[in-house]
PDB file of C-alpha atoms in Angstrom:
ATOM      1  CA  GLN A   1       5.380 -16.905  -5.982  1.00 38.00           C
ATOM      2  CA  LEU A   2       1.723 -16.298  -5.617  1.00 41.00           C
ATOM      3  CA  THR A   3      -1.070 -18.899  -6.857  1.00 42.00           C
ATOM      4  CA  HIS A   4      -4.864 -19.266  -6.995  1.00 43.00           C
ATOM      5  CA  ASP A   5      -4.853 -21.943  -4.015  1.00 50.00           C
ATOM      6  CA  ALA A   6      -2.746 -19.476  -1.740  1.00 50.00           C
ATOM      7  CA  ILE A   7      -5.365 -16.811  -2.549  1.00 46.00           C
ATOM      8  CA  GLU A   8      -8.515 -18.958  -1.660  1.00 51.00           C
ATOM      9  CA  VAL A   9      -6.797 -20.299   1.465  1.00 51.00           C
ATOM     10  CA  GLU A  10      -6.706 -16.542   2.758  1.00 51.00           C
ATOM     11  CA  GLN A  11     -10.305 -16.415   1.593  1.00 51.00           C
ATOM     12  CA  ARG A  12     -11.502 -19.067   3.691  1.00 53.00           C
ATOM     13  CA  ARG A  13      -9.448 -18.151   6.769  1.00 53.00           C
ATOM     14  CA  ILE A  14     -11.377 -14.972   7.089  1.00 51.00           C
ATOM     15  CA  GLY A  15     -14.554 -15.819   5.236  1.00 56.00           C
ATOM     16  CA  GLU A  16     -14.805 -13.088   2.410  1.00 58.00           C
ATOM     17  CA  ALA A  17     -13.077 -12.343  -0.607  1.00 55.00           C
ATOM     18  CA  VAL A  18     -10.383 -10.247   0.716  1.00 59.00           C
ATOM     19  CA  GLY A  19      -6.460 -10.705   1.896  1.00 63.00           C
ATOM     20  CA  SER A  20      -5.413 -10.513   5.084  1.00 71.00           C
ATOM     21  CA  GLN A  21      -2.196  -8.080   4.724  1.00 75.00           C
ATOM     22  CA  ASP A  22      -4.362  -5.235   6.326  1.00 75.00           C
ATOM     23  CA  GLN A  23      -5.432  -7.121   9.459  1.00 76.00           C
ATOM     24  CA  THR A  24      -1.788  -8.447  10.009  1.00 81.00           C
ATOM     25  CA  ALA A  25       0.065  -5.012   9.443  1.00 82.00           C
ATOM     26  CA  ALA A  26      -2.603  -3.600  11.988  1.00 81.00           C
ATOM     27  CA  ALA A  27      -1.846  -6.353  14.751  1.00 83.00           C
ATOM     28  CA  PHE A  28       1.723  -5.616  14.758  1.00 85.00           C
ATOM     29  CA  GLY A  29       2.551  -2.616  13.701  1.00 85.00           C
ATOM     30  CA  GLY A  30       5.760  -0.594  12.564  1.00 86.00           C
ATOM     31  CA  PHE A  31       7.249  -1.775   9.062  1.00 86.00           C
ATOM     32  CA  ASN A  32       7.638  -5.545   8.082  1.00 89.00           C
ATOM     33  CA  ARG A  33       7.825  -7.127   5.689  1.00 89.00           C
ATOM     34  CA  ILE A  34       4.806  -9.990   5.888  1.00 87.00           C
ATOM     35  CA  ASP A  35       4.912 -13.210   3.487  1.00 85.00           C
ATOM     36  CA  PHE A  36       1.721 -15.447   3.056  1.00 78.00           C
ATOM     37  CA  GLY A  37       1.497 -19.101   2.282  1.00 72.00           C
ATOM     38  CA  GLY A  38       4.057 -21.927   2.384  1.00 60.00           C
ATOM     39  CA  ASN A  39       5.105 -23.950   5.050  1.00 60.00           C
ATOM     40  CA  ARG A  40       4.389 -20.954   7.564  1.00 63.00           C
ATOM     41  CA  GLU A  41       0.579 -19.868   6.415  1.00 77.00           C
ATOM     42  CA  VAL A  42       1.982 -15.619   7.801  1.00 82.00           C
ATOM     43  CA  GLU A  43       5.387 -14.769   7.936  1.00 86.00           C
ATOM     44  CA  VAL A  44       6.055 -11.671   9.840  1.00 88.00           C
ATOM     45  CA  THR A  45       9.470 -10.264   9.582  1.00 90.00           C
ATOM     46  CA  PRO A  46      10.020  -6.694  11.278  1.00 90.00           C
ATOM     47  CA  LEU A  47      12.486  -4.244   8.957  1.00 90.00           C
ATOM     48  CA  THR A  48      15.441  -2.894  10.420  1.00 89.00           C
ATOM     49  CA  ILE A  49      15.389   0.705   9.069  1.00 89.00           C
ATOM     50  CA  SER A  50      17.207   3.972  10.388  1.00 87.00           C
ATOM     51  CA  THR A  51      15.883   6.559  12.446  1.00 87.00           C
ATOM     52  CA  GLU A  52      16.856   9.231  10.068  1.00 88.00           C
ATOM     53  CA  LYS A  53      15.944   6.839   7.352  1.00 88.00           C
ATOM     54  CA  MET A  54      12.287   6.341   8.792  1.00 89.00           C
ATOM     55  CA  LYS A  55      12.020  10.057   9.445  1.00 90.00           C
ATOM     56  CA  ASN A  56      13.071  10.811   5.688  1.00 90.00           C
ATOM     57  CA  LEU A  57      10.169   8.438   4.392  1.00 91.00           C
ATOM     58  CA  GLN A  58       7.818  10.127   6.697  1.00 93.00           C
ATOM     59  CA  ASP A  59       8.351  13.447   5.437  1.00 94.00           C
ATOM     60  CA  HIS A  60       8.076  12.236   1.961  1.00 95.00           C
ATOM     61  CA  LEU A  61       4.273  10.907   1.791  1.00 96.00           C
ATOM     62  CA  MET A  62       0.814  12.382   1.908  1.00 97.00           C
ATOM     63  CA  LEU A  63      -2.320  10.809   1.956  1.00 96.00           C
ATOM     64  CA  PHE A  64      -5.557  11.861   0.052  1.00 95.00           C
ATOM     65  CA  PHE A  65      -9.481  10.612   0.753  1.00 92.00           C
ATOM     66  CA  THR A  66     -10.645   9.900  -3.003  1.00 86.00           C
ATOM     67  CA  GLY A  67     -13.817  10.940  -1.627  1.00 79.00           C
ATOM     68  CA  PHE A  68     -15.739   7.552  -2.371  1.00 72.00           C
ATOM     69  CA  SER A  69     -15.719   4.484  -0.545  1.00 65.00           C
ATOM     70  CA  ARG A  70     -16.198   0.788  -2.029  1.00 58.00           C
ATOM     71  CA  ASN A  71     -16.541  -2.714  -1.422  1.00 55.00           C
ATOM     72  CA  ALA A  72     -13.145  -4.304  -1.045  1.00 53.00           C
ATOM     73  CA  CYS A  73     -14.764  -7.775  -1.465  1.00 56.00           C
ATOM     74  CA  ASP A  74     -16.094  -7.063  -4.846  1.00 56.00           C
ATOM     75  CA  VAL A  75     -12.769  -5.496  -6.303  1.00 54.00           C
ATOM     76  CA  ALA A  76     -11.002  -8.528  -4.265  1.00 56.00           C
ATOM     77  CA  GLN A  77     -13.076 -11.102  -5.796  1.00 59.00           C
ATOM     78  CA  LYS A  78     -12.509  -9.973  -9.162  1.00 56.00           C
ATOM     79  CA  GLN A  79      -9.020  -9.989  -9.047  1.00 58.00           C
ATOM     80  CA  ILE A  80      -9.075 -13.679  -7.587  1.00 58.00           C
ATOM     81  CA  GLU A  81     -10.723 -14.832  -9.957  1.00 61.00           C
ATOM     82  CA  ILE A  82      -8.220 -13.283 -12.651  1.00 61.00           C
ATOM     83  CA  THR A  83      -5.640 -14.594 -10.786  1.00 64.00           C
ATOM     84  CA  ASN A  84      -4.062 -17.550 -13.245  1.00 67.00           C
ATOM     85  CA  SER A  85      -4.021 -15.124 -15.892  1.00 68.00           C
ATOM     86  CA  LYS A  86      -1.925 -12.715 -14.476  1.00 73.00           C
ATOM     87  CA  VAL A  87       1.110 -14.333 -12.773  1.00 82.00           C
ATOM     88  CA  ASN A  88       3.161 -12.847 -14.413  1.00 86.00           C
ATOM     89  CA  GLU A  89       2.306  -9.479 -13.396  1.00 85.00           C
ATOM     90  CA  LEU A  90       1.701 -10.362  -9.877  1.00 84.00           C
ATOM     91  CA  ASN A  91       4.999 -11.944  -9.494  1.00 88.00           C
ATOM     92  CA  ILE A  92       6.944  -8.515 -11.204  1.00 90.00           C
ATOM     93  CA  MET A  93       4.653  -6.746  -8.444  1.00 88.00           C
ATOM     94  CA  ILE A  94       6.705  -8.860  -5.771  1.00 89.00           C
ATOM     95  CA  ASP A  95      10.204  -8.077  -7.399  1.00 92.00           C
ATOM     96  CA  LEU A  96       9.436  -4.266  -6.995  1.00 92.00           C
ATOM     97  CA  CYS A  97       8.551  -4.880  -3.593  1.00 90.00           C
ATOM     98  CA  LYS A  98      11.666  -7.195  -2.710  1.00 91.00           C
ATOM     99  CA  GLU A  99      13.737  -3.884  -4.394  1.00 91.00           C
ATOM    100  CA  ALA A 100      11.778  -1.504  -2.490  1.00 90.00           C
ATOM    101  CA  GLU A 101      12.163  -3.334   0.753  1.00 90.00           C
ATOM    102  CA  GLU A 102      16.143  -3.394  -0.370  1.00 90.00           C
ATOM    103  CA  LYS A 103      16.106   0.472  -0.705  1.00 88.00           C
ATOM    104  CA  LEU A 104      14.452   0.986   2.981  1.00 87.00           C
ATOM    105  CA  VAL A 105      16.723  -1.217   4.588  1.00 87.00           C
ATOM    106  CA  SER A 106      20.295   0.195   3.052  1.00 84.00           C
ATOM    107  CA  SER A 107      22.473   2.206   5.231  1.00 77.00           C
ATOM    108  CA  ASP A 108      22.116   4.911   2.023  1.00 76.00           C
ATOM    109  CA  ILE A 109      19.460   7.711   3.522  1.00 66.00           C
ATOM    110  CA  GLY A 110      18.389   9.035  -0.325  1.00 70.00           C
ATOM    111  CA  PHE A 111      15.781   6.786  -2.187  1.00 74.00           C
ATOM    112  CA  LEU A 112      13.854   8.406  -4.177  1.00 82.00           C
ATOM    113  CA  GLU A 113      13.867   5.563  -6.370  1.00 87.00           C
ATOM    114  CA  TRP A 114      11.190   4.230  -3.819  1.00 88.00           C
ATOM    115  CA  GLY A 115       8.655   6.619  -5.431  1.00 90.00           C
ATOM    116  CA  GLU A 116       9.553   5.536  -8.644  1.00 91.00           C
ATOM    117  CA  LEU A 117       8.934   2.234  -7.705  1.00 92.00           C
ATOM    118  CA  LEU A 118       5.627   2.818  -6.392  1.00 92.00           C
ATOM    119  CA  ASN A 119       4.568   4.095 -10.045  1.00 93.00           C
ATOM    120  CA  GLU A 120       5.509   1.167 -11.680  1.00 94.00           C
ATOM    121  CA  GLN A 121       3.615  -1.076  -9.215  1.00 92.00           C
ATOM    122  CA  TRP A 122       0.335   1.361  -9.439  1.00 91.00           C
ATOM    123  CA  LYS A 123       0.390   0.889 -13.173  1.00 92.00           C
ATOM    124  CA  ILE A 124       1.087  -2.947 -13.122  1.00 90.00           C
ATOM    125  CA  LYS A 125      -1.823  -3.136  -9.962  1.00 87.00           C
ATOM    126  CA  LYS A 126      -4.647  -0.904 -12.187  1.00 86.00           C
ATOM    127  CA  SER A 127      -3.833  -3.005 -15.069  1.00 84.00           C
ATOM    128  CA  MET A 128      -4.956  -5.753 -13.351  1.00 79.00           C
ATOM    129  CA  THR A 129      -9.103  -5.261 -13.745  1.00 77.00           C
ATOM    130  CA  ASN A 130     -10.895  -2.358 -14.582  1.00 77.00           C
ATOM    131  CA  LEU A 131     -12.669  -2.260 -10.814  1.00 74.00           C
ATOM    132  CA  ILE A 132      -9.218  -0.935  -8.881  1.00 78.00           C
ATOM    133  CA  SER A 133      -8.957   2.606 -11.303  1.00 82.00           C
ATOM    134  CA  ASN A 134     -11.629   4.768 -12.499  1.00 86.00           C
ATOM    135  CA  SER A 135     -11.481   8.205 -14.647  1.00 88.00           C
ATOM    136  CA  ILE A 136     -11.460  10.338 -11.179  1.00 88.00           C
ATOM    137  CA  ILE A 137      -9.060   8.310  -9.722  1.00 89.00           C
ATOM    138  CA  ASP A 138      -6.942   8.370 -12.930  1.00 92.00           C
ATOM    139  CA  GLU A 139      -7.363  12.189 -12.633  1.00 93.00           C
ATOM    140  CA  MET A 140      -6.188  12.660  -9.308  1.00 93.00           C
ATOM    141  CA  TYR A 141      -3.334  10.674  -9.651  1.00 94.00           C
ATOM    142  CA  GLU A 142      -2.240  12.100 -13.172  1.00 95.00           C
ATOM    143  CA  MET A 143      -2.844  16.011 -10.989  1.00 96.00           C
ATOM    144  CA  GLY A 144      -0.667  14.547  -8.299  1.00 96.00           C
ATOM    145  CA  MET A 145       2.153  13.613 -10.745  1.00 96.00           C
ATOM    146  CA  LYS A 146       2.143  16.366 -12.426  1.00 96.00           C
ATOM    147  CA  SER A 147       2.552  18.437  -9.390  1.00 96.00           C
ATOM    148  CA  GLY A 148       5.382  17.113  -8.149  1.00 95.00           C
ATOM    149  CA  ALA A 149       4.765  13.454  -6.479  1.00 96.00           C
ATOM    150  CA  LEU A 150       7.384  10.730  -7.592  1.00 95.00           C
ATOM    151  CA  GLY A 151       4.821   7.726  -7.319  1.00 95.00           C
ATOM    152  CA  GLY A 152       1.412   6.762  -5.273  1.00 94.00           C
ATOM    153  CA  LYS A 153      -1.004   4.268  -5.335  1.00 91.00           C
ATOM    154  CA  LEU A 154      -4.156   3.528  -3.869  1.00 87.00           C
ATOM    155  CA  LEU A 155      -4.226   1.929  -0.447  1.00 83.00           C
ATOM    156  CA  GLY A 156      -6.218  -1.616  -0.189  1.00 71.00           C
ATOM    157  CA  ALA A 157      -8.450  -3.220  -3.032  1.00 61.00           C
ATOM    158  CA  GLY A 158      -8.617  -0.120  -5.157  1.00 64.00           C
ATOM    159  CA  GLY A 159     -12.015   1.206  -6.415  1.00 67.00           C
ATOM    160  CA  GLY A 160     -11.543   3.701  -3.826  1.00 73.00           C
ATOM    161  CA  GLY A 161     -10.639   4.460  -0.332  1.00 82.00           C
ATOM    162  CA  PHE A 162      -6.921   6.625   0.298  1.00 90.00           C
ATOM    163  CA  MET A 163      -4.547   7.650  -2.456  1.00 93.00           C
ATOM    164  CA  MET A 164      -0.768   8.085  -0.937  1.00 94.00           C
ATOM    165  CA  PHE A 165       1.838  10.082  -2.763  1.00 97.00           C
ATOM    166  CA  PHE A 166       5.449   9.955  -2.515  1.00 96.00           C
ATOM    167  CA  VAL A 167       6.464  13.791  -3.056  1.00 96.00           C
ATOM    168  CA  PRO A 168       9.771  15.412  -2.078  1.00 95.00           C
ATOM    169  CA  PRO A 169       8.918  18.029   1.152  1.00 95.00           C
ATOM    170  CA  GLU A 170       9.516  21.137  -1.516  1.00 96.00           C
ATOM    171  CA  LYS A 171       6.453  20.060  -3.985  1.00 96.00           C
ATOM    172  CA  GLN A 172       3.918  19.607  -1.523  1.00 97.00           C
ATOM    173  CA  ARG A 173       2.645  22.727  -1.200  1.00 96.00           C
ATOM    174  CA  GLN A 174       1.996  22.037  -4.851  1.00 96.00           C
ATOM    175  CA  LEU A 175       0.335  19.165  -4.817  1.00 96.00           C
ATOM    176  CA  LYS A 176      -1.620  20.250  -1.849  1.00 95.00           C
ATOM    177  CA  GLU A 177      -3.172  22.894  -3.758  1.00 96.00           C
ATOM    178  CA  SER A 178      -3.628  21.083  -6.637  1.00 95.00           C
ATOM    179  CA  LEU A 179      -5.514  18.694  -4.877  1.00 95.00           C
ATOM    180  CA  SER A 180      -7.313  21.113  -2.784  1.00 94.00           C
ATOM    181  CA  SER A 181     -10.726  19.974  -3.435  1.00 91.00           C
ATOM    182  CA  ILE A 182      -9.733  16.284  -1.872  1.00 91.00           C
ATOM    183  CA  LEU A 183      -9.307  15.700   1.550  1.00 93.00           C
ATOM    184  CA  HIS A 184      -5.606  15.705   2.916  1.00 95.00           C
ATOM    185  CA  VAL A 185      -5.611  13.445   5.492  1.00 94.00           C
ATOM    186  CA  PRO A 186      -2.012  13.805   8.130  1.00 94.00           C
ATOM    187  CA  PHE A 187      -1.018  10.512   9.848  1.00 90.00           C
ATOM    188  CA  ARG A 188       2.168   9.419  11.381  1.00 88.00           C
ATOM    189  CA  PHE A 189       3.674   6.035  11.566  1.00 87.00           C
ATOM    190  CA  ASP A 190       2.455   3.800  13.892  1.00 82.00           C
ATOM    191  CA  PHE A 191       4.872   0.787  15.656  1.00 82.00           C
ATOM    192  CA  SER A 192       2.697  -0.334  18.648  1.00 80.00           C
ATOM    193  CA  GLY A 193       0.163  -2.558  16.600  1.00 78.00           C
ATOM    194  CA  SER A 194      -3.216  -3.846  17.808  1.00 76.00           C
ATOM    195  CA  GLN A 195      -3.637  -2.891  21.296  1.00 74.00           C
ATOM    196  CA  VAL A 196      -6.682  -3.280  23.923  1.00 73.00           C
ATOM    197  CA  VAL A 197      -7.423  -0.273  25.575  1.00 72.00           C
ATOM    198  CA  TYR A 198     -10.296  -1.107  28.052  1.00 70.00           C
ATOM    199  CA  TYR A 199     -10.838  -4.690  29.019  1.00 67.00           C
ATOM    200  CA  SER A 200     -13.168  -6.130  31.938  1.00 65.00           C
ATOM    201  CA  ASN A 201     -13.882  -9.484  33.454  1.00 69.00           C
ATOM    202  CA  HIS A 202     -17.188  -8.395  34.206  1.00 63.00           C
ATOM    203  CA  ALA A 203     -20.520  -9.718  32.903  1.00 55.00           C
TER     204      ALA A 203
END
């Protein structure tokens, strides 16, 4: 369950009105379930996913830059302010996350429903505040869906940044052509987490 108090704890920890999920995900790398609050402030549980399913998931994801950035703190601050009135929506998003996790770790390779879960999650997320999406983002998303995507979402707080789509490989060329005015950003999963690239103990 999400509470206003739990979010305030995260806010105080990092000194900004943003969550700490991005920092945690980057530090550990790979696929994890990350739980915040409770007896342990942050609990990271690695997910066991077959190599074949991992490749299948990678092959279904496309990333695009919306063309404009935003201050995540502004978007997150608004979400914090309305948390108590959106507990039901937040808990539905948690349930969708659990369902998506189950589909990833199951032995069944097919998981096209995963894209549909993303679509449901995005519809709920953008209903939280009017800062999460805008007419440009909505148009981009609708174009992606009409071009073959089964779902997608903005990464991060919302309001700009990167849009991820779940797209069957045979539809990806069509989607890329439909969004040709928007930067497509190829990416690969990383499993190493944060590393020290260079270290010197000399002053």
